[in-house]
One Martini backbone bead per residue (centre of mass of N, CA, C, O) as a GRO file, in nm:
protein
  378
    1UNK     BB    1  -2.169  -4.797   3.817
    2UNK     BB    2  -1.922  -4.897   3.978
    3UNK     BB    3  -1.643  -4.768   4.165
    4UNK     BB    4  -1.610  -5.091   4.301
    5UNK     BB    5  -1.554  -5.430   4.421
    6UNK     BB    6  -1.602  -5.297   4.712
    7UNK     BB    7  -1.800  -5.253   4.990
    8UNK     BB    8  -1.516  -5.103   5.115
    9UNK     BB    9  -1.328  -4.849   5.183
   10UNK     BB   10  -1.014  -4.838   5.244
   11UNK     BB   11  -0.762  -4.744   5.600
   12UNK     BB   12  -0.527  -4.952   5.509
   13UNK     BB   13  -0.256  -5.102   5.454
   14UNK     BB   14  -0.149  -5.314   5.274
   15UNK     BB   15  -0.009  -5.622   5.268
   16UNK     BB   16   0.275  -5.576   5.066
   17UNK     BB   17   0.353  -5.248   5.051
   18UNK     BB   18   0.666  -5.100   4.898
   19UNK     BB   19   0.554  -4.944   4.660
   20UNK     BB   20   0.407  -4.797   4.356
   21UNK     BB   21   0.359  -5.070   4.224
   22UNK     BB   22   0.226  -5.227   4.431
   23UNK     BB   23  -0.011  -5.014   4.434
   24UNK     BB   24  -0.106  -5.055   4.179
   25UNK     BB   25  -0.198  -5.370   4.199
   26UNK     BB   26  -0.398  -5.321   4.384
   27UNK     BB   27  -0.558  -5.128   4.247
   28UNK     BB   28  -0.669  -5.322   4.021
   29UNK     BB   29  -0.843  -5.491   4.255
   30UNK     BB   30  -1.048  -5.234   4.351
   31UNK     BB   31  -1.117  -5.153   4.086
   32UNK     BB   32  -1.305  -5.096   3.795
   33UNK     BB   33  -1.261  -5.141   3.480
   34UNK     BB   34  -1.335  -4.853   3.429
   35UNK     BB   35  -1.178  -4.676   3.611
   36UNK     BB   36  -0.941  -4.771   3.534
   37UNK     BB   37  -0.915  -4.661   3.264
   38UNK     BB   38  -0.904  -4.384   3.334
   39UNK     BB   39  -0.676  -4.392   3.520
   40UNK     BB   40  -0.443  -4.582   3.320
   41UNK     BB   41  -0.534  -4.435   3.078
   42UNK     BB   42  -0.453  -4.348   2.749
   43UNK     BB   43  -0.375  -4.243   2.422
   44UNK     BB   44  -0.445  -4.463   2.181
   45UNK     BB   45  -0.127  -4.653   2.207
   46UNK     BB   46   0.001  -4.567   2.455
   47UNK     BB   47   0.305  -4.476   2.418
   48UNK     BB   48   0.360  -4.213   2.588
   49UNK     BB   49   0.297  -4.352   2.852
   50UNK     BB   50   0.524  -4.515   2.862
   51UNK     BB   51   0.743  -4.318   2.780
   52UNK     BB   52   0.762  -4.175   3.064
   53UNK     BB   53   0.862  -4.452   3.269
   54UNK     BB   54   1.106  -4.534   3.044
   55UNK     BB   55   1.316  -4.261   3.063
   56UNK     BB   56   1.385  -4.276   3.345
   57UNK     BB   57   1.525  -4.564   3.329
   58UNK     BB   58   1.722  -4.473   3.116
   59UNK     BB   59   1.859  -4.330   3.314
   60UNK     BB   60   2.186  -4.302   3.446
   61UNK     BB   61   2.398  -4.318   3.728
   62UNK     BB   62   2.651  -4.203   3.931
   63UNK     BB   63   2.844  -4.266   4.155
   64UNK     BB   64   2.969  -4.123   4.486
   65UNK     BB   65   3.225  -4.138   4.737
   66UNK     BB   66   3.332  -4.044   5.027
   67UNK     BB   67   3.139  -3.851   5.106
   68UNK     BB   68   2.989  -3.547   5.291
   69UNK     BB   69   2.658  -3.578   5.454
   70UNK     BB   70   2.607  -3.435   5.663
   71UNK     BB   71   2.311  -3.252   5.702
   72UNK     BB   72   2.158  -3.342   5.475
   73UNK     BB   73   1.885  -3.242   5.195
   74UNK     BB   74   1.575  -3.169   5.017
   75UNK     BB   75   1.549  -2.849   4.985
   76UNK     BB   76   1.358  -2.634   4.818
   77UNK     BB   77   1.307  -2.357   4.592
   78UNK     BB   78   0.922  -2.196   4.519
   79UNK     BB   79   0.838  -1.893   4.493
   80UNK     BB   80   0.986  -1.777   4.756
   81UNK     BB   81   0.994  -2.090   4.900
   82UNK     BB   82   1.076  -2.338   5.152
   83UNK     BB   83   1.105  -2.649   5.136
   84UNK     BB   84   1.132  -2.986   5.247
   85UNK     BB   85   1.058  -3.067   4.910
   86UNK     BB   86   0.980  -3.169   4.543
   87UNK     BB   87   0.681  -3.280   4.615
   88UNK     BB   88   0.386  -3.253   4.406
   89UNK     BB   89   0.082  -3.284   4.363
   90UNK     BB   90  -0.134  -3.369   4.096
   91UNK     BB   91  -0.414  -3.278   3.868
   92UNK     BB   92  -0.688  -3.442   3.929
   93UNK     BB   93  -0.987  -3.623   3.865
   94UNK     BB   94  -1.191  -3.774   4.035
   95UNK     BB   95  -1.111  -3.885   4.348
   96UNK     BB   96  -1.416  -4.031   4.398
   97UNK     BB   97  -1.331  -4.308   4.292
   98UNK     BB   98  -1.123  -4.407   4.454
   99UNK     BB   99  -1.270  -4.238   4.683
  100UNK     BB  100  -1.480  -4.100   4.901
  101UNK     BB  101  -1.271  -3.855   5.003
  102UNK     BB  102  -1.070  -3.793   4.808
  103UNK     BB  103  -0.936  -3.495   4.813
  104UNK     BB  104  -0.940  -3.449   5.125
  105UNK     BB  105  -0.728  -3.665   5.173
  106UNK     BB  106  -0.499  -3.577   5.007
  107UNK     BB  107  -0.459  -3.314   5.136
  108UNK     BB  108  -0.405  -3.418   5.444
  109UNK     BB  109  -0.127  -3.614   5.355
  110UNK     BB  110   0.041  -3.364   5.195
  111UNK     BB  111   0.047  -3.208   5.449
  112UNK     BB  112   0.160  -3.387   5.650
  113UNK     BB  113   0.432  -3.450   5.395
  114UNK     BB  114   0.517  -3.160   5.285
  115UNK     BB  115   0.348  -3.121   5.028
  116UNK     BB  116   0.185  -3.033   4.770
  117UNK     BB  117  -0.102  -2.876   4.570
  118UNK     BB  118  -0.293  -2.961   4.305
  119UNK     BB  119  -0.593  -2.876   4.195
  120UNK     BB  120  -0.866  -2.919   4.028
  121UNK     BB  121  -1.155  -2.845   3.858
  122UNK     BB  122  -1.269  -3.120   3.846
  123UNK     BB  123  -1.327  -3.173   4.125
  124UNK     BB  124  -1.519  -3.353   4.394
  125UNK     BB  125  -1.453  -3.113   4.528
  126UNK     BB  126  -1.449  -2.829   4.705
  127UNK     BB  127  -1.224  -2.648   4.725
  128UNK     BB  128  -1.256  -2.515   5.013
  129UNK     BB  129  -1.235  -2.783   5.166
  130UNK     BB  130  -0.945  -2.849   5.050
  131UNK     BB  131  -0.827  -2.561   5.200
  132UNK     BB  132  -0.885  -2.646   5.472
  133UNK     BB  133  -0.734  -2.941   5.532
  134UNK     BB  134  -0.427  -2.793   5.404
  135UNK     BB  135  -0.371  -2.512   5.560
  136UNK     BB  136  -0.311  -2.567   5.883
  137UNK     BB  137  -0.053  -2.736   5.802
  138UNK     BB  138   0.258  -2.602   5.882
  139UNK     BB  139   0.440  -2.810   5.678
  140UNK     BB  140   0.339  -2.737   5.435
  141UNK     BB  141   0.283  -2.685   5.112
  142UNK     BB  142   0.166  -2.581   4.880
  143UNK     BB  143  -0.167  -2.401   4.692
  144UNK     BB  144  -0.305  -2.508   4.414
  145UNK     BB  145  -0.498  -2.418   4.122
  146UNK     BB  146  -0.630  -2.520   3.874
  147UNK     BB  147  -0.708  -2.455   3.521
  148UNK     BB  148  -0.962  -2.378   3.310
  149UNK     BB  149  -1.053  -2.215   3.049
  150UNK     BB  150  -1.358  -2.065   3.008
  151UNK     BB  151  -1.644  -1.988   2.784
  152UNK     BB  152  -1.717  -1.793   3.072
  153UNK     BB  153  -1.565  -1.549   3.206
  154UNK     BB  154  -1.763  -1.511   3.438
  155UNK     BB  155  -1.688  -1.759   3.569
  156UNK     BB  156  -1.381  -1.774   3.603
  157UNK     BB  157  -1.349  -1.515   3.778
  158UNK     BB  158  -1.532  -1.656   4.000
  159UNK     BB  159  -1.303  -1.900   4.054
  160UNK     BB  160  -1.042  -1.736   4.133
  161UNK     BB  161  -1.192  -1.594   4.344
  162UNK     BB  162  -1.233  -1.852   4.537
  163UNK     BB  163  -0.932  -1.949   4.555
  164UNK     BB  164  -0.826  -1.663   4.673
  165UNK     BB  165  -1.061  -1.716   4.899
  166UNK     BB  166  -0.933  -2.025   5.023
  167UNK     BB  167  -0.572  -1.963   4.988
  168UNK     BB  168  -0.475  -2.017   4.712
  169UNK     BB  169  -0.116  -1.936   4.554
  170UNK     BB  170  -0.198  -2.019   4.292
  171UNK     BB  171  -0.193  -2.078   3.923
  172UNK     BB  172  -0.281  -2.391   3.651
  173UNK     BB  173  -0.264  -2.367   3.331
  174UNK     BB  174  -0.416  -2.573   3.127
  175UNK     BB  175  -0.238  -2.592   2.769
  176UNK     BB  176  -0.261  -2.918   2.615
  177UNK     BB  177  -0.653  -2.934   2.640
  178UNK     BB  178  -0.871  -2.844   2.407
  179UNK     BB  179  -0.909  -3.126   2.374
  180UNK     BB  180  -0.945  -3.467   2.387
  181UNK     BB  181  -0.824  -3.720   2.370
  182UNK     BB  182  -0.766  -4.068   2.219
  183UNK     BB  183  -0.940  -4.301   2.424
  184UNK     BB  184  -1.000  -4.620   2.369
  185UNK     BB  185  -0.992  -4.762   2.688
  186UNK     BB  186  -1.251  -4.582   2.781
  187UNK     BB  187  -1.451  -4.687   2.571
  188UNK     BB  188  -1.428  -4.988   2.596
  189UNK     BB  189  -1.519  -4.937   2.903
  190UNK     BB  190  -1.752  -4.731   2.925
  191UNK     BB  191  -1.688  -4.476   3.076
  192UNK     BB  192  -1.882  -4.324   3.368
  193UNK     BB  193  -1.994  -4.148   3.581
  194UNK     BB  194  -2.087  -4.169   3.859
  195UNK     BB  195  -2.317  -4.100   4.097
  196UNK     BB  196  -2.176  -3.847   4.299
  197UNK     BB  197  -1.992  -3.764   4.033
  198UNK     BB  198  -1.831  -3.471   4.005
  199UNK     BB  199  -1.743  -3.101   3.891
  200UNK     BB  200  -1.868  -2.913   4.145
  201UNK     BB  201  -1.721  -2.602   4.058
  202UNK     BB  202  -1.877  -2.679   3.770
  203UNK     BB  203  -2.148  -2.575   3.892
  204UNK     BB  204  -2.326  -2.357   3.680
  205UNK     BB  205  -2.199  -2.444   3.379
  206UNK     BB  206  -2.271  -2.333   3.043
  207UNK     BB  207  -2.293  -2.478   2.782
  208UNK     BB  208  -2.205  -2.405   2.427
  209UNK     BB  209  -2.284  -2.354   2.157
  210UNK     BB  210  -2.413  -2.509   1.863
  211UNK     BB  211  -2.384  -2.580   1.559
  212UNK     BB  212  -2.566  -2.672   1.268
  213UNK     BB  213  -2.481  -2.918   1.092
  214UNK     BB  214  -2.245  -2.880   0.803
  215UNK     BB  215  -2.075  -2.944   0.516
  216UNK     BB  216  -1.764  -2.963   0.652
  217UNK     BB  217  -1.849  -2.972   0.945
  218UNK     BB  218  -1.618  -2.910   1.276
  219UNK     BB  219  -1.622  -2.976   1.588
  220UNK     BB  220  -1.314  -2.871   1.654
  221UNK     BB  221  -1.302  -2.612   1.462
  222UNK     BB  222  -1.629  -2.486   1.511
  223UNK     BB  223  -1.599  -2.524   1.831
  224UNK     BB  224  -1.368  -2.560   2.025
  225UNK     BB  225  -1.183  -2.374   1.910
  226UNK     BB  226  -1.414  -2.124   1.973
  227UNK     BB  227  -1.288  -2.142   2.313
  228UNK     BB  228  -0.943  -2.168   2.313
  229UNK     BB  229  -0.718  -2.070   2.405
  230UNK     BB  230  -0.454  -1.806   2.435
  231UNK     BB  231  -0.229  -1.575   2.465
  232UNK     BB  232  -0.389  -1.376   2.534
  233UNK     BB  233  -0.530  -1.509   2.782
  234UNK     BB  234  -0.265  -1.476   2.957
  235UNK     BB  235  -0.343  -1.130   3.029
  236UNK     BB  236  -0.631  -1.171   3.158
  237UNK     BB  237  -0.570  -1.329   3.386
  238UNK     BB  238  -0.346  -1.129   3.509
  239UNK     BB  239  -0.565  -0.923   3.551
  240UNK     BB  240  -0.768  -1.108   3.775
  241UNK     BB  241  -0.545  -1.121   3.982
  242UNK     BB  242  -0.262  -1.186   4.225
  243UNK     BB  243  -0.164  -1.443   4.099
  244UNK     BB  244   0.042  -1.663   4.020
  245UNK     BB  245   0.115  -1.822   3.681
  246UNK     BB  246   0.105  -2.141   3.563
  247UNK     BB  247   0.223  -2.357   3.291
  248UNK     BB  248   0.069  -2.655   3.167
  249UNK     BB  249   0.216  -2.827   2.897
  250UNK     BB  250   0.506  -2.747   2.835
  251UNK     BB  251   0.752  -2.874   2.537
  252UNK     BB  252   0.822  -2.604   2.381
  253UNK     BB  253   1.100  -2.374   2.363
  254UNK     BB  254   0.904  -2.134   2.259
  255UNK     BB  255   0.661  -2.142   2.407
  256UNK     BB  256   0.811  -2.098   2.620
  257UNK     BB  257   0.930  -1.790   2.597
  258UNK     BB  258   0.606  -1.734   2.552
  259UNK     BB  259   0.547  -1.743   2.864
  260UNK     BB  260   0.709  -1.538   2.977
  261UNK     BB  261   0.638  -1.282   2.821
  262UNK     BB  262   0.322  -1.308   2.937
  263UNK     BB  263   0.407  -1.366   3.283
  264UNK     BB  264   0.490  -1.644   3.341
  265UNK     BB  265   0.607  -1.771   3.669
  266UNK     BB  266   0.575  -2.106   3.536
  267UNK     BB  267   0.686  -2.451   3.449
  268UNK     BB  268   0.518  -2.740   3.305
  269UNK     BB  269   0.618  -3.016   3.235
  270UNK     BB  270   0.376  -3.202   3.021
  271UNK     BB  271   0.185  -3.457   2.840
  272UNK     BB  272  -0.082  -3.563   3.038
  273UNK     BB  273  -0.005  -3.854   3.083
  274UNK     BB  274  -0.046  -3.957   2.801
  275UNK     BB  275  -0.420  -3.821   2.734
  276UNK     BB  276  -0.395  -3.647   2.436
  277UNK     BB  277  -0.105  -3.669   2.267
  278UNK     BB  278   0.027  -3.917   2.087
  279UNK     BB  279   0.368  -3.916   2.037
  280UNK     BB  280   0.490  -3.785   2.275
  281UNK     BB  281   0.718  -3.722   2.428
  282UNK     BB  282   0.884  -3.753   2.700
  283UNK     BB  283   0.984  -3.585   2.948
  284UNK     BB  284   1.269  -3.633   2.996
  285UNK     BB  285   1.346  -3.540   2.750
  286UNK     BB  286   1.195  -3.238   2.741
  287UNK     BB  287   1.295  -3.069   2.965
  288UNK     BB  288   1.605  -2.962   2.890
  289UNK     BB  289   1.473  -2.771   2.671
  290UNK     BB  290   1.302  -2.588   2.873
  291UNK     BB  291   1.550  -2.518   3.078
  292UNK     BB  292   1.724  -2.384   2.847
  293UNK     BB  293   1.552  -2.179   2.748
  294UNK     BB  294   1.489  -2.019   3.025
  295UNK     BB  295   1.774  -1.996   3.181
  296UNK     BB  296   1.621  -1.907   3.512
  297UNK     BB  297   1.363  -1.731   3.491
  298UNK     BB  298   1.223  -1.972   3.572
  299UNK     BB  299   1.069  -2.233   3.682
  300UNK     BB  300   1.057  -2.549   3.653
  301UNK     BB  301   0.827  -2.857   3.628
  302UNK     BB  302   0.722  -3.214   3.652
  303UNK     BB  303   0.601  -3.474   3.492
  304UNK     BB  304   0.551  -3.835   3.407
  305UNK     BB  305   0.633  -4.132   3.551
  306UNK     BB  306   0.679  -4.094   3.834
  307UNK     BB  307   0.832  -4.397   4.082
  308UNK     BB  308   1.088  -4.271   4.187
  309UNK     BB  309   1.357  -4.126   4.359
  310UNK     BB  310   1.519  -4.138   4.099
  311UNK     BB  311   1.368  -3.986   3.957
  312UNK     BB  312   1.371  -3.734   4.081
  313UNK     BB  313   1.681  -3.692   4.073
  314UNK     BB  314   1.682  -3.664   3.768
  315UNK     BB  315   1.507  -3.410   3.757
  316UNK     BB  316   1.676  -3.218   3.895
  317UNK     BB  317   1.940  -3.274   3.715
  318UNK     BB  318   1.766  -3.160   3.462
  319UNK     BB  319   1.605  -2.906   3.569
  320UNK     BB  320   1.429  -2.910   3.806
  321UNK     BB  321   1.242  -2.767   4.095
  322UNK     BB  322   1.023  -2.995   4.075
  323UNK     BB  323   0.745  -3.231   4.115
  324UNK     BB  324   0.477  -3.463   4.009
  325UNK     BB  325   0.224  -3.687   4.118
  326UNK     BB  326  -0.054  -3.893   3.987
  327UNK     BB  327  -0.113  -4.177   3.997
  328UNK     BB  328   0.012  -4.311   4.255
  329UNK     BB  329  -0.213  -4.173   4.416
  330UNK     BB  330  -0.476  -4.285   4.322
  331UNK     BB  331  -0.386  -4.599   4.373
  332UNK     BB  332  -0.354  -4.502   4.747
  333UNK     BB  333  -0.630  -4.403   4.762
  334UNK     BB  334  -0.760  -4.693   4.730
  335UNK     BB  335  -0.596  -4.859   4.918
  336UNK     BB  336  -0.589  -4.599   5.204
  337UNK     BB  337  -0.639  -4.341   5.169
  338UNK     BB  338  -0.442  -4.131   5.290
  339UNK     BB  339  -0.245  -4.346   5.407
  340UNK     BB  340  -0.136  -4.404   5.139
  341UNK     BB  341  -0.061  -4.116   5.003
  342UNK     BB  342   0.160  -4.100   5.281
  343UNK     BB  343   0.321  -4.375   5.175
  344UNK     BB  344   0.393  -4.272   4.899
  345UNK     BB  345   0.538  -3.937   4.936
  346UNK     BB  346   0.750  -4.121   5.148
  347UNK     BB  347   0.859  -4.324   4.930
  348UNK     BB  348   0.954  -4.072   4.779
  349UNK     BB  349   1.157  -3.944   4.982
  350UNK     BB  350   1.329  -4.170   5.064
  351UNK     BB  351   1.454  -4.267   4.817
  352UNK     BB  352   1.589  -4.000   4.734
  353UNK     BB  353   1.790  -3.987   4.999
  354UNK     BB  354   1.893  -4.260   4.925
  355UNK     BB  355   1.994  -4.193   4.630
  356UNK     BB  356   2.202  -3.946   4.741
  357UNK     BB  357   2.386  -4.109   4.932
  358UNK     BB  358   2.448  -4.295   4.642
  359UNK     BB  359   2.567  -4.037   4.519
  360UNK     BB  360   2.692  -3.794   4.674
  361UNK     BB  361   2.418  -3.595   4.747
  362UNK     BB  362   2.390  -3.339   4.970
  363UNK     BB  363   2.186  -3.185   4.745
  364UNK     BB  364   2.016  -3.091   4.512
  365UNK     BB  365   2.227  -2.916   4.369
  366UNK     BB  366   2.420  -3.182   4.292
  367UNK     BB  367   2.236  -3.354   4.084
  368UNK     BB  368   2.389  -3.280   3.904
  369UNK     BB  369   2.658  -3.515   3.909
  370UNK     BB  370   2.433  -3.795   3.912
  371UNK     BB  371   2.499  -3.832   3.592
  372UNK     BB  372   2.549  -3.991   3.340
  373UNK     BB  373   2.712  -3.888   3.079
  374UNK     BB  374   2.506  -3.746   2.838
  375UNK     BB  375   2.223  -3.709   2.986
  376UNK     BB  376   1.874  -3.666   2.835
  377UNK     BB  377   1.628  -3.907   2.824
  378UNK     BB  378   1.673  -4.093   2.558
   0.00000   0.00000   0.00000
């Protein structure tokens, strides 16, 4: 299977692109029918993947004028750090699908335009390479390692032990998908990784064994689900690291509650890209109650949908710390390497302060202030 129906992975802006979607439309043109269908593609009847774009949509906002903005900043903190701004790339697999250059384009892009990055477990490229891209840049976001937990825990500790030394700053256990969704349009579209593509940080990680298939016998709880992470184990996790743990994927208000009792660091509210049980609500949904239950203990961020500057700022007035931006990085980094990346984080930076200044909201404090009465992302 071909990574993409052209020739040469482009390093260049494509003309007449000037926003997410812009992009979107243009990497639909780059990547091949396989490759599309894992990038935009989510579980079953593709629901919750629509609804967390259109949940954005329907928040609306409510300007306010003649107020005094000079000043005015974008920086927020977290994790007892002062950002540029509130956008940080989520976890995605096999950026090398993508582009040649993979995530180490992404980490140049991001570190250029002081976005945070989480790198994935799954990444195409050796965690250590691209925490070399991306820590040199005095602008930096931050460096977080995304985290599966592994059914060979002497495997993840000595991965956990390998993003430490290589100066990544938090873990980001995702807990939201112990087997993988029902994704139909993958199946159809028979997508397989090609030649030169895997997920290099887990080579030399043996598969668990399998029991021998009998009458009754379920695959899933028989099976995967005798190696899937509990509340236990993020107790095992902050024992072996020195590392703040961020939980992502937690979407219920009780979840959150016994994430913060286990010492959980931070949560982001996410429902994997709508990539793994369908009619989940949307994010933005989600969002204001996982806020709510948490109370100020710990920082939320959010994923999922996020396509322009005023979702980021939708995102803030209902109490996110910060966003995460997935798909759109992955279809500007087809579209045009690193410089692509680094034009999707630029527009939704310009657009987040355009928002902000046609809203009356001179810094990110005064965001909830920008929302339509009794807003809630439903």
């Amino acid at each position: 299977m071909k990574r993409s129906d052209r020739p040469e992975a482009p390093n260049a802006l494509p003309d007449g692109v000037v926003s997410l979607a812009d992009h979107e439309h243009r990497a639909r043109l780059v990547l091949g029918d396989a490759v599309w269908a894992y990038v935009n593609g989510g579980a079953a009847d593709e629901i919750t993947l629509r609804a967390n774009t259109q949940a954005w949509q329907g928040i609306e906002l409510l300007p306010r004028v003649l107020r005094p903005l000079a000043g005015g900043h974008t920086r927020v903190n977290l994790l007892g750090r002062e950002l540029a701004h509130p956008l940080l790339v989520a976890p995605m697999a096999y950026q090398q699908l993508a582009h040649p250059h993979g995530e180490r384009a992404t980490a140049l892009a991001a570190a250029a335009l002081g976005a945070g990055l989480v790198l994935s477990t799954q990444a195409s490229a050796l965690l250590e390479d691209v925490a070399r891209c991306f820590l040199p840049d005095a602008g930096r976001g931050p460096l977080w390692f995304q985290l599966y937990l592994q059914h060979d825990r002497g495997f993840t500790r000595e991965l956990v032990q390998r993003a430490e030394a290589a100066g990544f700053e938090a873990l980001v256990l995702t807990v939201d998908a112990p087997v993988n969704g029902v994704r139909d349009r993958e199946r159809r579209a028979d997508f397989r990784l090609p030649a030169g593509v895997s997920a290099v940080n887990l080579a030399g990680l043996r598969e668990p064994g399998r029991a021998t298939p009998t009458a009754g016998h379920s695959a899933v709880f028989d099976h995967l689900m005798a190696h899937a992470p509990t509340w236990d184990d993020i107790a095992w996790l902050r024992s072996i690291t020195h590392l703040p743990v961020l939980l992502k994927g937690v979407t219920h208000p009780l979840d959150a509650r016994q994430a913060l009792t286990c010492g959980a660091a931070g949560l982001i509210v996410s429902n994997h890209g709508g990539r793994t049980l369908d009619t989940v609500p949307a994010t933005a949904v989600l969002l204001p109650r996982v806020v709510q239950a948490v109370a100020g203990d710990a920082p939320v961020l959010v994923d999922g949908g996020i396509r322009r500057g005023t979702d980021v700022l939708k995102a803030m007035a209902l109490g996110a710390s910060a966003v995460l931006v997935g798909r759109p990085v992955l279809h500007s980094l087809a579209n045009a390497g690193a410089a692509g990346v680094a034009h999707v984080l630029r527009l939704l930076r310009d657009e987040l302060e355009i928002a902000m200044a046609l809203t009356g909201c001179r810094t990110l404090a005064d965001a909830p202030g920008t929302l339509w009465p009794n807003a809630n992302g439903s």
